[in-house]
PDB file of C-alpha atoms and ligand atoms in Angstrom:
ATOM      1  CA  MET Y 278       0.000   0.000   0.000  1.00  0.00           C
ATOM      2  CA  SER Y 279       1.358   3.377  -0.901  1.00  0.00           C
ATOM      3  CA  THR Y 280      -0.656   5.466   1.603  1.00  0.00           C
ATOM      4  CA  THR Y 281      -1.920   4.816   5.126  1.00  0.00           C
ATOM      5  CA  PRO Y 282      -5.497   3.579   4.907  1.00  0.00           C
ATOM      6  CA  GLU Y 283      -8.190   5.820   6.384  1.00  0.00           C
ATOM      7  CA  PHE Y 284     -11.053   3.413   6.993  1.00  0.00           C
ATOM      8  CA  ILE Y 285      -9.298   0.230   8.058  1.00  0.00           C
ATOM      9  CA  LEU Y 286      -6.618  -0.577  10.626  1.00  0.00           C
ATOM     10  CA  VAL Y 287      -4.043  -3.139   9.609  1.00  0.00           C
ATOM     11  CA  ASN Y 288      -1.715  -4.978  11.959  1.00  0.00           C
ATOM     12  CA  ALA Y 289       0.436  -7.442  10.030  1.00  0.00           C
ATOM     13  CA  GLN Y 290       1.907  -8.744  13.301  1.00  0.00           C
ATOM     14  CA  TYR Y 291      -1.171  -9.069  15.496  1.00  0.00           C
ATOM     15  CA  ASP Y 292       0.193 -12.354  16.781  1.00  0.00           C
ATOM     16  CA  LYS Y 293       2.797 -14.812  15.545  1.00  0.00           C
ATOM     17  CA  HIS Y 294       2.037 -15.334  11.833  1.00  0.00           C
ATOM     18  CA  ILE Y 295      -1.380 -13.710  12.273  1.00  0.00           C
ATOM     19  CA  ALA Y 296      -2.543 -10.406  10.804  1.00  0.00           C
ATOM     20  CA  LEU Y 297      -5.572  -8.375  11.835  1.00  0.00           C
ATOM     21  CA  ILE Y 298      -7.626  -6.058   9.675  1.00  0.00           C
ATOM     22  CA  GLN Y 299     -10.242  -3.969  11.456  1.00  0.00           C
ATOM     23  CA  LEU Y 300     -12.935  -2.111   9.512  1.00  0.00           C
ATOM     24  CA  ASN Y 301     -12.895   1.332  11.035  1.00  0.00           C
ATOM     25  CA  ARG Y 302     -15.810   3.627  10.206  1.00  0.00           C
ATOM     26  CA  PRO Y 303     -17.557   3.198  13.553  1.00  0.00           C
ATOM     27  CA  LYS Y 304     -19.954   6.166  13.281  1.00  0.00           C
ATOM     28  CA  GLU Y 305     -21.311   4.750  10.019  1.00  0.00           C
ATOM     29  CA  LEU Y 306     -21.455   1.188  11.405  1.00  0.00           C
ATOM     30  CA  ASN Y 307     -18.544   0.355   9.096  1.00  0.00           C
ATOM     31  CA  ALA Y 308     -20.607   0.996   5.977  1.00  0.00           C
ATOM     32  CA  LEU Y 309     -18.472  -0.217   3.109  1.00  0.00           C
ATOM     33  CA  ASN Y 310     -17.762   2.822   0.964  1.00  0.00           C
ATOM     34  CA  LEU Y 311     -15.638   2.553  -2.157  1.00  0.00           C
ATOM     35  CA  GLN Y 312     -12.506   3.828  -0.460  1.00  0.00           C
ATOM     36  CA  LEU Y 313     -12.797   1.315   2.397  1.00  0.00           C
ATOM     37  CA  MET Y 314     -13.235  -1.537  -0.057  1.00  0.00           C
ATOM     38  CA  GLY Y 315     -10.210  -0.385  -2.030  1.00  0.00           C
ATOM     39  CA  GLU Y 316      -8.166  -0.203   1.149  1.00  0.00           C
ATOM     40  CA  LEU Y 317      -9.321  -3.659   2.164  1.00  0.00           C
ATOM     41  CA  ARG Y 318      -8.434  -5.076  -1.264  1.00  0.00           C
ATOM     42  CA  ASP Y 319      -4.942  -3.513  -1.082  1.00  0.00           C
ATOM     43  CA  ALA Y 320      -4.310  -4.696   2.487  1.00  0.00           C
ATOM     44  CA  LEU Y 321      -5.323  -8.262   1.676  1.00  0.00           C
ATOM     45  CA  LYS Y 322      -3.144  -8.284  -1.440  1.00  0.00           C
ATOM     46  CA  GLN Y 323      -0.199  -7.165   0.627  1.00  0.00           C
ATOM     47  CA  LEU Y 324      -0.778  -9.641   3.476  1.00  0.00           C
ATOM     48  CA  ASP Y 325      -1.278 -12.436   0.972  1.00  0.00           C
ATOM     49  CA  VAL Y 326       2.318 -12.086  -0.235  1.00  0.00           C
ATOM     50  CA  ASP Y 327       3.824 -11.431   3.209  1.00  0.00           C
ATOM     51  CA  ASP Y 328       5.688 -14.654   4.092  1.00  0.00           C
ATOM     52  CA  GLU Y 329       5.352 -13.953   7.799  1.00  0.00           C
ATOM     53  CA  VAL Y 330       1.537 -13.975   7.648  1.00  0.00           C
ATOM     54  CA  ARG Y 331      -0.236 -17.327   7.664  1.00  0.00           C
ATOM     55  CA  CYS Y 332      -3.751 -16.385   8.707  1.00  0.00           C
ATOM     56  CA  ILE Y 333      -5.785 -13.172   8.607  1.00  0.00           C
ATOM     57  CA  ILE Y 334      -8.549 -12.063  10.966  1.00  0.00           C
ATOM     58  CA  LEU Y 335     -11.060  -9.555   9.608  1.00  0.00           C
ATOM     59  CA  THR Y 336     -13.237  -7.764  12.124  1.00  0.00           C
ATOM     60  CA  GLY Y 337     -15.270  -4.653  12.809  1.00  0.00           C
ATOM     61  CA  ASN Y 338     -16.237  -3.506  16.284  1.00  0.00           C
ATOM     62  CA  GLU Y 339     -18.680  -4.712  18.913  1.00  0.00           C
ATOM     63  CA  LYS Y 340     -21.665  -2.853  17.406  1.00  0.00           C
ATOM     64  CA  ALA Y 341     -21.022  -3.675  13.753  1.00  0.00           C
ATOM     65  CA  PHE Y 342     -18.949  -5.895  11.569  1.00  0.00           C
ATOM     66  CA  ALA Y 343     -20.398  -3.874   8.680  1.00  0.00           C
ATOM     67  CA  ALA Y 344     -23.943  -2.594   8.024  1.00  0.00           C
ATOM     68  CA  GLY Y 345     -23.568  -3.017   4.282  1.00  0.00           C
ATOM     69  CA  ALA Y 346     -22.399  -1.005   1.320  1.00  0.00           C
ATOM     70  CA  ASP Y 347     -22.579   2.740   1.872  1.00  0.00           C
ATOM     71  CA  ILE Y 348     -26.176   3.584   0.946  1.00  0.00           C
ATOM     72  CA  LYS Y 349     -25.475   7.326   1.005  1.00  0.00           C
ATOM     73  CA  GLN Y 350     -22.702   6.860  -1.535  1.00  0.00           C
ATOM     74  CA  MET Y 351     -24.851   4.628  -3.765  1.00  0.00           C
ATOM     75  CA  ALA Y 352     -28.194   6.449  -3.547  1.00  0.00           C
ATOM     76  CA  GLY Y 353     -27.746   8.852  -6.478  1.00  0.00           C
ATOM     77  CA  LYS Y 354     -25.848   6.538  -8.802  1.00  0.00           C
ATOM     78  CA  THR Y 355     -27.066   5.485 -12.227  1.00  0.00           C
ATOM     79  CA  ALA Y 356     -26.654   1.994 -13.670  1.00  0.00           C
ATOM     80  CA  ILE Y 357     -23.835   3.336 -15.848  1.00  0.00           C
ATOM     81  CA  ASP Y 358     -22.116   4.886 -12.801  1.00  0.00           C
ATOM     82  CA  MET Y 359     -22.269   1.479 -11.094  1.00  0.00           C
ATOM     83  CA  LEU Y 360     -20.956  -0.214 -14.225  1.00  0.00           C
ATOM     84  CA  ASN Y 361     -18.056   2.227 -14.486  1.00  0.00           C
ATOM     85  CA  ILE Y 362     -17.209   2.028 -10.785  1.00  0.00           C
ATOM     86  CA  ASP Y 363     -16.976  -1.742 -11.300  1.00  0.00           C
ATOM     87  CA  GLN Y 364     -16.913  -2.830  -7.684  1.00  0.00           C
ATOM     88  CA  PHE Y 365     -16.809  -6.440  -8.803  1.00  0.00           C
ATOM     89  CA  THR Y 366     -13.124  -6.169  -9.646  1.00  0.00           C
ATOM     90  CA  THR Y 367     -12.465  -5.179  -6.032  1.00  0.00           C
ATOM     91  CA  TRP Y 368     -14.686  -7.919  -4.610  1.00  0.00           C
ATOM     92  CA  ASP Y 369     -13.149 -10.485  -6.954  1.00  0.00           C
ATOM     93  CA  SER Y 370      -9.690  -9.498  -5.802  1.00  0.00           C
ATOM     94  CA  ILE Y 371     -10.722  -9.948  -2.149  1.00  0.00           C
ATOM     95  CA  LYS Y 372     -12.213 -13.325  -2.988  1.00  0.00           C
ATOM     96  CA  LYS Y 373      -8.908 -14.414  -4.526  1.00  0.00           C
ATOM     97  CA  THR Y 374      -6.955 -14.086  -1.272  1.00  0.00           C
ATOM     98  CA  LYS Y 375      -5.090 -17.356  -0.909  1.00  0.00           C
ATOM     99  CA  LYS Y 376      -4.473 -17.272   2.831  1.00  0.00           C
ATOM    100  CA  PRO Y 377      -7.278 -18.186   5.203  1.00  0.00           C
ATOM    101  CA  ILE Y 378      -9.404 -15.319   6.465  1.00  0.00           C
ATOM    102  CA  ILE Y 379     -11.428 -15.612   9.661  1.00  0.00           C
ATOM    103  CA  ALA Y 380     -14.256 -13.112  10.093  1.00  0.00           C
ATOM    104  CA  ALA Y 381     -14.731 -12.145  13.737  1.00  0.00           C
ATOM    105  CA  VAL Y 382     -18.253 -10.759  13.777  1.00  0.00           C
ATOM    106  CA  SER Y 383     -20.095  -8.826  16.446  1.00  0.00           C
ATOM    107  CA  GLY Y 384     -23.248  -6.772  15.923  1.00  0.00           C
ATOM    108  CA  PHE Y 385     -24.523  -6.065  12.421  1.00  0.00           C
ATOM    109  CA  ALA Y 386     -23.300  -8.017   9.403  1.00  0.00           C
ATOM    110  CA  LEU Y 387     -25.790  -6.816   6.820  1.00  0.00           C
ATOM    111  CA  GLY Y 388     -25.996  -6.624   3.054  1.00  0.00           C
ATOM    112  CA  GLY Y 389     -22.445  -6.235   1.755  1.00  0.00           C
ATOM    113  CA  GLY Y 390     -21.291  -6.834   5.360  1.00  0.00           C
ATOM    114  CA  CYS Y 391     -22.919 -10.261   5.390  1.00  0.00           C
ATOM    115  CA  GLU Y 392     -21.551 -10.911   1.905  1.00  0.00           C
ATOM    116  CA  LEU Y 393     -18.088  -9.856   3.008  1.00  0.00           C
ATOM    117  CA  CYS Y 394     -18.067 -12.262   5.952  1.00  0.00           C
ATOM    118  CA  MET Y 395     -19.361 -15.038   3.682  1.00  0.00           C
ATOM    119  CA  THR Y 396     -16.393 -14.307   1.400  1.00  0.00           C
ATOM    120  CA  CYS Y 397     -14.168 -15.113   4.378  1.00  0.00           C
ATOM    121  CA  ASP Y 398     -13.362 -18.753   5.119  1.00  0.00           C
ATOM    122  CA  MET Y 399     -14.685 -19.104   8.646  1.00  0.00           C
ATOM    123  CA  ILE Y 400     -16.881 -16.966  10.850  1.00  0.00           C
ATOM    124  CA  ILE Y 401     -16.647 -16.603  14.609  1.00  0.00           C
ATOM    125  CA  ALA Y 402     -19.574 -14.631  15.981  1.00  0.00           C
ATOM    126  CA  SER Y 403     -20.430 -12.949  19.241  1.00  0.00           C
ATOM    127  CA  GLU Y 404     -23.850 -13.603  20.734  1.00  0.00           C
ATOM    128  CA  THR Y 405     -24.895 -10.141  19.556  1.00  0.00           C
ATOM    129  CA  ALA Y 406     -24.153 -10.790  15.884  1.00  0.00           C
ATOM    130  CA  LYS Y 407     -26.992 -10.222  13.418  1.00  0.00           C
ATOM    131  CA  PHE Y 408     -26.786 -11.401   9.844  1.00  0.00           C
ATOM    132  CA  GLY Y 409     -29.057 -10.215   7.066  1.00  0.00           C
ATOM    133  CA  GLN Y 410     -29.506  -9.258   3.445  1.00  0.00           C
ATOM    134  CA  PRO Y 411     -31.864  -6.296   3.829  1.00  0.00           C
ATOM    135  CA  GLU Y 412     -31.266  -4.843   0.340  1.00  0.00           C
ATOM    136  CA  ILE Y 413     -34.878  -5.625  -0.603  1.00  0.00           C
ATOM    137  CA  LYS Y 414     -35.965  -2.931   1.875  1.00  0.00           C
ATOM    138  CA  ILE Y 415     -34.091  -0.280  -0.095  1.00  0.00           C
ATOM    139  CA  GLY Y 416     -35.405  -1.410  -3.461  1.00  0.00           C
ATOM    140  CA  VAL Y 417     -32.565  -3.609  -4.687  1.00  0.00           C
ATOM    141  CA  THR Y 418     -31.286  -7.146  -4.281  1.00  0.00           C
ATOM    142  CA  PRO Y 419     -27.970  -8.416  -2.920  1.00  0.00           C
ATOM    143  CA  GLY Y 420     -25.212  -7.681  -5.429  1.00  0.00           C
ATOM    144  CA  ALA Y 421     -22.068  -9.328  -4.096  1.00  0.00           C
ATOM    145  CA  GLY Y 422     -23.103 -12.942  -3.742  1.00  0.00           C
ATOM    146  CA  GLY Y 423     -25.897 -12.720  -1.160  1.00  0.00           C
ATOM    147  CA  THR Y 424     -28.393 -14.661  -3.258  1.00  0.00           C
ATOM    148  CA  GLN Y 425     -25.794 -17.308  -4.163  1.00  0.00           C
ATOM    149  CA  ARG Y 426     -23.436 -17.925  -1.238  1.00  0.00           C
ATOM    150  CA  LEU Y 427     -26.165 -17.583   1.374  1.00  0.00           C
ATOM    151  CA  THR Y 428     -28.434 -20.013  -0.490  1.00  0.00           C
ATOM    152  CA  ARG Y 429     -25.693 -22.600  -0.871  1.00  0.00           C
ATOM    153  CA  VAL Y 430     -24.876 -22.410   2.802  1.00  0.00           C
ATOM    154  CA  VAL Y 431     -28.223 -22.065   4.580  1.00  0.00           C
ATOM    155  CA  GLY Y 432     -30.500 -23.589   1.916  1.00  0.00           C
ATOM    156  CA  LYS Y 433     -33.386 -22.239  -0.109  1.00  0.00           C
ATOM    157  CA  ALA Y 434     -36.042 -21.767   2.586  1.00  0.00           C
ATOM    158  CA  LEU Y 435     -34.055 -19.537   4.910  1.00  0.00           C
ATOM    159  CA  ALA Y 436     -32.206 -17.735   2.100  1.00  0.00           C
ATOM    160  CA  MET Y 437     -35.506 -16.912   0.382  1.00  0.00           C
ATOM    161  CA  GLU Y 438     -36.963 -15.560   3.601  1.00  0.00           C
ATOM    162  CA  MET Y 439     -33.905 -13.469   4.374  1.00  0.00           C
ATOM    163  CA  VAL Y 440     -33.482 -12.114   0.838  1.00  0.00           C
ATOM    164  CA  LEU Y 441     -37.190 -11.533   0.170  1.00  0.00           C
ATOM    165  CA  THR Y 442     -38.077  -9.951   3.511  1.00  0.00           C
ATOM    166  CA  GLY Y 443     -34.750  -8.551   4.660  1.00  0.00           C
ATOM    167  CA  LYS Y 444     -35.164 -10.204   8.066  1.00  0.00           C
ATOM    168  CA  PHE Y 445     -32.080 -10.500  10.257  1.00  0.00           C
ATOM    169  CA  ILE Y 446     -31.070 -13.714  11.954  1.00  0.00           C
ATOM    170  CA  GLY Y 447     -29.201 -13.884  15.241  1.00  0.00           C
ATOM    171  CA  ALA Y 448     -25.981 -15.731  15.907  1.00  0.00           C
ATOM    172  CA  GLU Y 449     -27.639 -18.879  17.271  1.00  0.00           C
ATOM    173  CA  GLU Y 450     -29.868 -19.230  14.213  1.00  0.00           C
ATOM    174  CA  ALA Y 451     -26.880 -18.540  11.945  1.00  0.00           C
ATOM    175  CA  LEU Y 452     -25.022 -21.329  13.732  1.00  0.00           C
ATOM    176  CA  ARG Y 453     -27.906 -23.762  13.335  1.00  0.00           C
ATOM    177  CA  ALA Y 454     -28.123 -22.832   9.647  1.00  0.00           C
ATOM    178  CA  GLY Y 455     -24.430 -23.546   9.106  1.00  0.00           C
ATOM    179  CA  LEU Y 456     -23.540 -19.956   8.235  1.00  0.00           C
ATOM    180  CA  ILE Y 457     -20.975 -19.573  11.003  1.00  0.00           C
ATOM    181  CA  ASN Y 458     -18.490 -21.709  12.920  1.00  0.00           C
ATOM    182  CA  ARG Y 459     -19.241 -20.752  16.535  1.00  0.00           C
ATOM    183  CA  VAL Y 460     -20.980 -18.311  18.820  1.00  0.00           C
ATOM    184  CA  VAL Y 461     -19.308 -17.020  21.955  1.00  0.00           C
ATOM    185  CA  PRO Y 462     -20.059 -14.274  24.476  1.00  0.00           C
ATOM    186  CA  VAL Y 463     -19.231 -10.844  23.118  1.00  0.00           C
ATOM    187  CA  GLU Y 464     -16.181 -10.409  25.342  1.00  0.00           C
ATOM    188  CA  LEU Y 465     -14.669 -13.576  23.862  1.00  0.00           C
ATOM    189  CA  TYR Y 466     -15.203 -13.375  20.111  1.00  0.00           C
ATOM    190  CA  MET Y 467     -11.808 -11.869  19.308  1.00  0.00           C
ATOM    191  CA  ASN Y 468     -10.056 -14.390  21.586  1.00  0.00           C
ATOM    192  CA  GLU Y 469     -11.922 -17.213  19.923  1.00  0.00           C
ATOM    193  CA  ALA Y 470     -10.980 -15.970  16.435  1.00  0.00           C
ATOM    194  CA  LEU Y 471      -7.363 -15.668  17.553  1.00  0.00           C
ATOM    195  CA  LYS Y 472      -7.421 -19.186  18.996  1.00  0.00           C
ATOM    196  CA  LEU Y 473      -8.618 -20.560  15.674  1.00  0.00           C
ATOM    197  CA  ALA Y 474      -6.088 -18.455  13.743  1.00  0.00           C
ATOM    198  CA  LYS Y 475      -3.260 -19.755  15.959  1.00  0.00           C
ATOM    199  CA  GLU Y 476      -4.301 -23.328  15.330  1.00  0.00           C
ATOM    200  CA  ILE Y 477      -4.143 -22.738  11.566  1.00  0.00           C
ATOM    201  CA  ALA Y 478      -0.955 -20.646  11.694  1.00  0.00           C
ATOM    202  CA  ALA Y 479       0.879 -23.527  13.395  1.00  0.00           C
ATOM    203  CA  LEU Y 480       0.260 -25.785  10.382  1.00  0.00           C
ATOM    204  CA  SER Y 481       1.981 -25.931   7.009  1.00  0.00           C
ATOM    205  CA  PRO Y 482       1.106 -22.669   5.238  1.00  0.00           C
ATOM    206  CA  VAL Y 483       1.474 -24.270   1.840  1.00  0.00           C
ATOM    207  CA  ALA Y 484      -0.857 -27.150   2.777  1.00  0.00           C
ATOM    208  CA  VAL Y 485      -3.339 -24.692   4.298  1.00  0.00           C
ATOM    209  CA  LYS Y 486      -3.302 -22.573   1.144  1.00  0.00           C
ATOM    210  CA  LEU Y 487      -3.956 -25.569  -1.115  1.00  0.00           C
ATOM    211  CA  ALA Y 488      -6.557 -26.979   1.255  1.00  0.00           C
ATOM    212  CA  LYS Y 489      -8.444 -23.665   1.128  1.00  0.00           C
ATOM    213  CA  GLU Y 490      -8.201 -23.685  -2.648  1.00  0.00           C
ATOM    214  CA  SER Y 491      -9.602 -27.214  -2.845  1.00  0.00           C
ATOM    215  CA  VAL Y 492     -12.536 -26.482  -0.520  1.00  0.00           C
ATOM    216  CA  ILE Y 493     -13.432 -23.310  -2.438  1.00  0.00           C
ATOM    217  CA  ASN Y 494     -13.243 -25.268  -5.661  1.00  0.00           C
ATOM    218  CA  ALA Y 495     -16.030 -27.508  -4.331  1.00  0.00           C
ATOM    219  CA  PHE Y 496     -18.430 -24.595  -4.886  1.00  0.00           C
ATOM    220  CA  ASN Y 497     -17.400 -24.117  -8.499  1.00  0.00           C
ATOM    221  CA  SER Y 498     -17.114 -27.612  -9.884  1.00  0.00           C
ATOM    222  CA  SER Y 499     -18.825 -30.945 -10.269  1.00  0.00           C
ATOM    223  CA  LEU Y 500     -17.862 -33.634  -7.760  1.00  0.00           C
ATOM    224  CA  ASP Y 501     -15.601 -35.383 -10.281  1.00  0.00           C
ATOM    225  CA  GLU Y 502     -13.853 -32.162 -11.275  1.00  0.00           C
ATOM    226  CA  GLY Y 503     -13.455 -31.242  -7.631  1.00  0.00           C
ATOM    227  CA  LEU Y 504     -11.967 -34.628  -6.818  1.00  0.00           C
ATOM    228  CA  GLN Y 505      -9.485 -34.298  -9.698  1.00  0.00           C
ATOM    229  CA  PHE Y 506      -8.523 -30.845  -8.464  1.00  0.00           C
ATOM    230  CA  GLU Y 507      -8.098 -32.102  -4.894  1.00  0.00           C
ATOM    231  CA  ARG Y 508      -5.922 -34.970  -6.130  1.00  0.00           C
ATOM    232  CA  LYS Y 509      -3.561 -32.599  -7.972  1.00  0.00           C
ATOM    233  CA  ASN Y 510      -3.144 -30.465  -4.861  1.00  0.00           C
ATOM    234  CA  PHE Y 511      -2.563 -33.581  -2.773  1.00  0.00           C
ATOM    235  CA  TYR Y 512       0.209 -34.775  -5.121  1.00  0.00           C
ATOM    236  CA  LEU Y 513       1.697 -31.289  -5.263  1.00  0.00           C
ATOM    237  CA  LEU Y 514       2.205 -31.231  -1.513  1.00  0.00           C
ATOM    238  CA  PHE Y 515       4.623 -34.148  -1.787  1.00  0.00           C
ATOM    239  CA  ALA Y 516       6.966 -31.628  -3.422  1.00  0.00           C
ATOM    240  CA  SER Y 517       6.992 -29.548  -0.210  1.00  0.00           C
ATOM    241  CA  GLU Y 518       9.479 -29.669   2.653  1.00  0.00           C
ATOM    242  CA  ASP Y 519       6.481 -29.336   4.951  1.00  0.00           C
ATOM    243  CA  GLN Y 520       5.133 -32.725   3.865  1.00  0.00           C
ATOM    244  CA  LYS Y 521       8.473 -34.358   4.763  1.00  0.00           C
ATOM    245  CA  GLU Y 522       8.656 -32.426   8.016  1.00  0.00           C
ATOM    246  CA  GLY Y 523       5.048 -33.174   8.982  1.00  0.00           C
ATOM    247  CA  MET Y 524       5.261 -36.896   8.303  1.00  0.00           C
ATOM    248  CA  ASN Y 525       8.767 -37.318   9.759  1.00  0.00           C
ATOM    249  CA  ALA Y 526       7.740 -35.432  12.894  1.00  0.00           C
ATOM    250  CA  PHE Y 527       4.808 -37.818  13.312  1.00  0.00           C
ATOM    251  CA  VAL Y 528       7.047 -40.848  12.904  1.00  0.00           C
ATOM    252  CA  GLU Y 529       9.666 -39.410  15.277  1.00  0.00           C
ATOM    253  CA  LYS Y 530       6.994 -38.442  17.836  1.00  0.00           C
ATOM    254  CA  ARG Y 531       7.946 -34.750  17.947  1.00  0.00           C
ATOM    255  CA  PRO Y 532       6.087 -31.534  17.094  1.00  0.00           C
ATOM    256  CA  ALA Y 533       6.471 -30.486  13.449  1.00  0.00           C
ATOM    257  CA  GLN Y 534       8.086 -27.183  12.548  1.00  0.00           C
ATOM    258  CA  PHE Y 535       6.546 -26.010   9.286  1.00  0.00           C
ATOM    259  CA  SER Y 536       8.414 -23.548   7.095  1.00  0.00           C
ATOM    260  CA  GLY Y 537       5.988 -23.064   4.236  1.00  0.00           C
ATOM    261  CA  LYS Y 538       8.481 -24.477   1.780  1.00  0.00           C
TER     262      LYS Y 538
HETATM  263  N1  DAK Z 646     -24.773   2.933   4.539  1.00  0.00           N
HETATM  264  C1  DAK Z 646     -24.551   4.208   4.969  1.00  0.00           C
HETATM  265  N2  DAK Z 646     -24.719   4.590   6.223  1.00  0.00           N
HETATM  266  C2  DAK Z 646     -25.167   3.680   7.106  1.00  0.00           C
HETATM  267  C3  DAK Z 646     -25.432   2.360   6.737  1.00  0.00           C
HETATM  268  C4  DAK Z 646     -25.202   1.980   5.377  1.00  0.00           C
HETATM  269  N3  DAK Z 646     -25.365   0.727   4.933  1.00  0.00           N
HETATM  270  N4  DAK Z 646     -25.849   1.689   7.830  1.00  0.00           N
HETATM  271  C5  DAK Z 646     -25.846   2.572   8.831  1.00  0.00           C
HETATM  272  N5  DAK Z 646     -25.423   3.772   8.405  1.00  0.00           N
HETATM  273  C6  DAK Z 646     -25.272   5.004   9.176  1.00  0.00           C
HETATM  274  C7  DAK Z 646     -26.643   5.608   9.487  1.00  0.00           C
HETATM  275  O1  DAK Z 646     -27.099   6.370   8.393  1.00  0.00           O
HETATM  276  C8  DAK Z 646     -26.298   6.458  10.679  1.00  0.00           C
HETATM  277  O2  DAK Z 646     -25.645   7.643  10.230  1.00  0.00           O
HETATM  278  P1  DAK Z 646     -26.097   9.109  10.772  1.00  0.00           P
HETATM  279  O3  DAK Z 646     -27.524   9.221  10.499  1.00  0.00           O
HETATM  280  O4  DAK Z 646     -25.785   9.054  12.238  1.00  0.00           O
HETATM  281  O5  DAK Z 646     -25.234  10.051   9.996  1.00  0.00           O
HETATM  282  C9  DAK Z 646     -25.276   5.616  11.407  1.00  0.00           C
HETATM  283  O6  DAK Z 646     -24.739   4.727  10.450  1.00  0.00           O
HETATM  284  C10 DAK Z 646     -25.877   4.790  12.539  1.00  0.00           C
HETATM  285  O7  DAK Z 646     -26.969   4.071  12.018  1.00  0.00           O
HETATM  286  P2  DAK Z 646     -28.426   4.078  12.655  1.00  0.00           P
HETATM  287  O8  DAK Z 646     -28.696   5.378  13.353  1.00  0.00           O
HETATM  288  O9  DAK Z 646     -29.370   3.662  11.604  1.00  0.00           O
HETATM  289  O10 DAK Z 646     -28.246   2.939  13.753  1.00  0.00           O
HETATM  290  P3  DAK Z 646     -29.353   1.972  14.352  1.00  0.00           P
HETATM  291  O11 DAK Z 646     -28.663   1.215  15.447  1.00  0.00           O
HETATM  292  O12 DAK Z 646     -30.628   2.718  14.639  1.00  0.00           O
HETATM  293  O13 DAK Z 646     -29.719   0.955  13.158  1.00  0.00           O
HETATM  294  C11 DAK Z 646     -29.172  -0.594  11.377  1.00  0.00           C
HETATM  295  C12 DAK Z 646     -28.748   0.053  12.724  1.00  0.00           C
HETATM  296  C13 DAK Z 646     -27.959  -1.447  10.903  1.00  0.00           C
HETATM  297  C14 DAK Z 646     -30.373  -1.514  11.586  1.00  0.00           C
HETATM  298  C15 DAK Z 646     -29.519   0.518  10.354  1.00  0.00           C
HETATM  299  O14 DAK Z 646     -28.437   1.471  10.325  1.00  0.00           O
HETATM  300  C16 DAK Z 646     -29.688  -0.004   8.967  1.00  0.00           C
HETATM  301  O15 DAK Z 646     -30.727  -0.532   8.618  1.00  0.00           O
HETATM  302  N6  DAK Z 646     -28.684   0.212   8.103  1.00  0.00           N
HETATM  303  C17 DAK Z 646     -28.751  -0.151   6.702  1.00  0.00           C
HETATM  304  C18 DAK Z 646     -28.605  -1.662   6.508  1.00  0.00           C
HETATM  305  C19 DAK Z 646     -28.718  -2.039   5.053  1.00  0.00           C
HETATM  306  O16 DAK Z 646     -29.756  -1.802   4.390  1.00  0.00           O
HETATM  307  N7  DAK Z 646     -27.663  -2.605   4.512  1.00  0.00           N
HETATM  308  C20 DAK Z 646     -27.620  -3.041   3.097  1.00  0.00           C
HETATM  309  C21 DAK Z 646     -27.057  -1.928   2.240  1.00  0.00           C
HETATM  310  S1  DAK Z 646     -27.017  -2.318   0.519  1.00  0.00           S
HETATM  311  C22 DAK Z 646     -21.903  -4.713  -4.722  1.00  0.00           C
HETATM  312  C23 DAK Z 646     -21.332  -5.079  -3.539  1.00  0.00           C
HETATM  313  C24 DAK Z 646     -22.058  -4.963  -2.364  1.00  0.00           C
HETATM  314  C25 DAK Z 646     -23.346  -4.431  -2.374  1.00  0.00           C
HETATM  315  C26 DAK Z 646     -23.888  -4.052  -3.544  1.00  0.00           C
HETATM  316  C27 DAK Z 646     -23.180  -4.187  -4.741  1.00  0.00           C
HETATM  317  N8  DAK Z 646     -21.195  -4.788  -5.992  1.00  0.00           N
HETATM  318  C28 DAK Z 646     -19.946  -5.617  -5.977  1.00  0.00           C
HETATM  319  C29 DAK Z 646     -21.617  -4.159  -7.119  1.00  0.00           C
HETATM  320  C30 DAK Z 646     -24.024  -4.268  -1.094  1.00  0.00           C
HETATM  321  C31 DAK Z 646     -25.160  -3.562  -0.935  1.00  0.00           C
HETATM  322  C32 DAK Z 646     -25.615  -3.280   0.408  1.00  0.00           C
HETATM  323  O17 DAK Z 646     -25.042  -3.667   1.365  1.00  0.00           O
END
């Protein structure tokens, strides 16, 4: 990044091999304006090539992960403005992050905020988290995957209800629906996200990266294609030092030290 971001805080050394990005427009409930999204895209690109970083936590604050795209910024736009702004390039870039991203969610995760946390790989939520796709209430539909990712995860019945009525669901319902990994008391959600990040950061970064790639591929391929893809990644890992280290450490009954090579 060439300039210091204004709407996000980035700590590349939040913990050993763990980076933290915090969305930081608290007065606007972290509404995702174009600048914030650009800053987020740039930060993720940079962390993705930082060899010291093995896992990224993305969070907001206790009141809001993000209340959606910035409605005030979008309200007066024409279709051609939206086309020329081409937010999809930014969202696609975020989606292409190879390292695992854990969303630590408290409060509102709505519209683009819900879509952003679904773009992450795992979601840890506080008991106060509320997920929703309320775009229908402002005369549009979800635009960054809300009708697709949500439906694949929670199923048609709940997705239809959320997308067609804009209703929010709480953390417990989101857990039951398979949208999130766990719910913890609000004072613990960052700790819980860090605990999960540490677990992942202790493993082979190259295996983690390929494992993420294979799981994501499951959403974009037939079962046979996905299995072929998985197989190639599995073979590829036998070219890594981490595979030798991991298997030798098991045989020698000692903890493995993974280098990412
Ligand atoms: N945009 C702009 N400002 C927002 C905002 C938003 N999404 N959400 C909240 N704010 C602002 C409020 O306007 C208010 O500002 P001031 O009036 O103080 O200046 C401040 O944050 C505090 O909000 P409230 O006073 O409303 O707080 P409450 O606790 O009473 O209510 C709420 C919280 C989250 C229920 C409410 O703020 C709310 O309903 N917010 C809007 C939620 C929403 O409709 N979200 C969906 C937005 S549409 C795309 C990618 C993504 C998207 C589209 C396209 N492409 C790749 C093309 C995404 C679209 C969306 O997300």
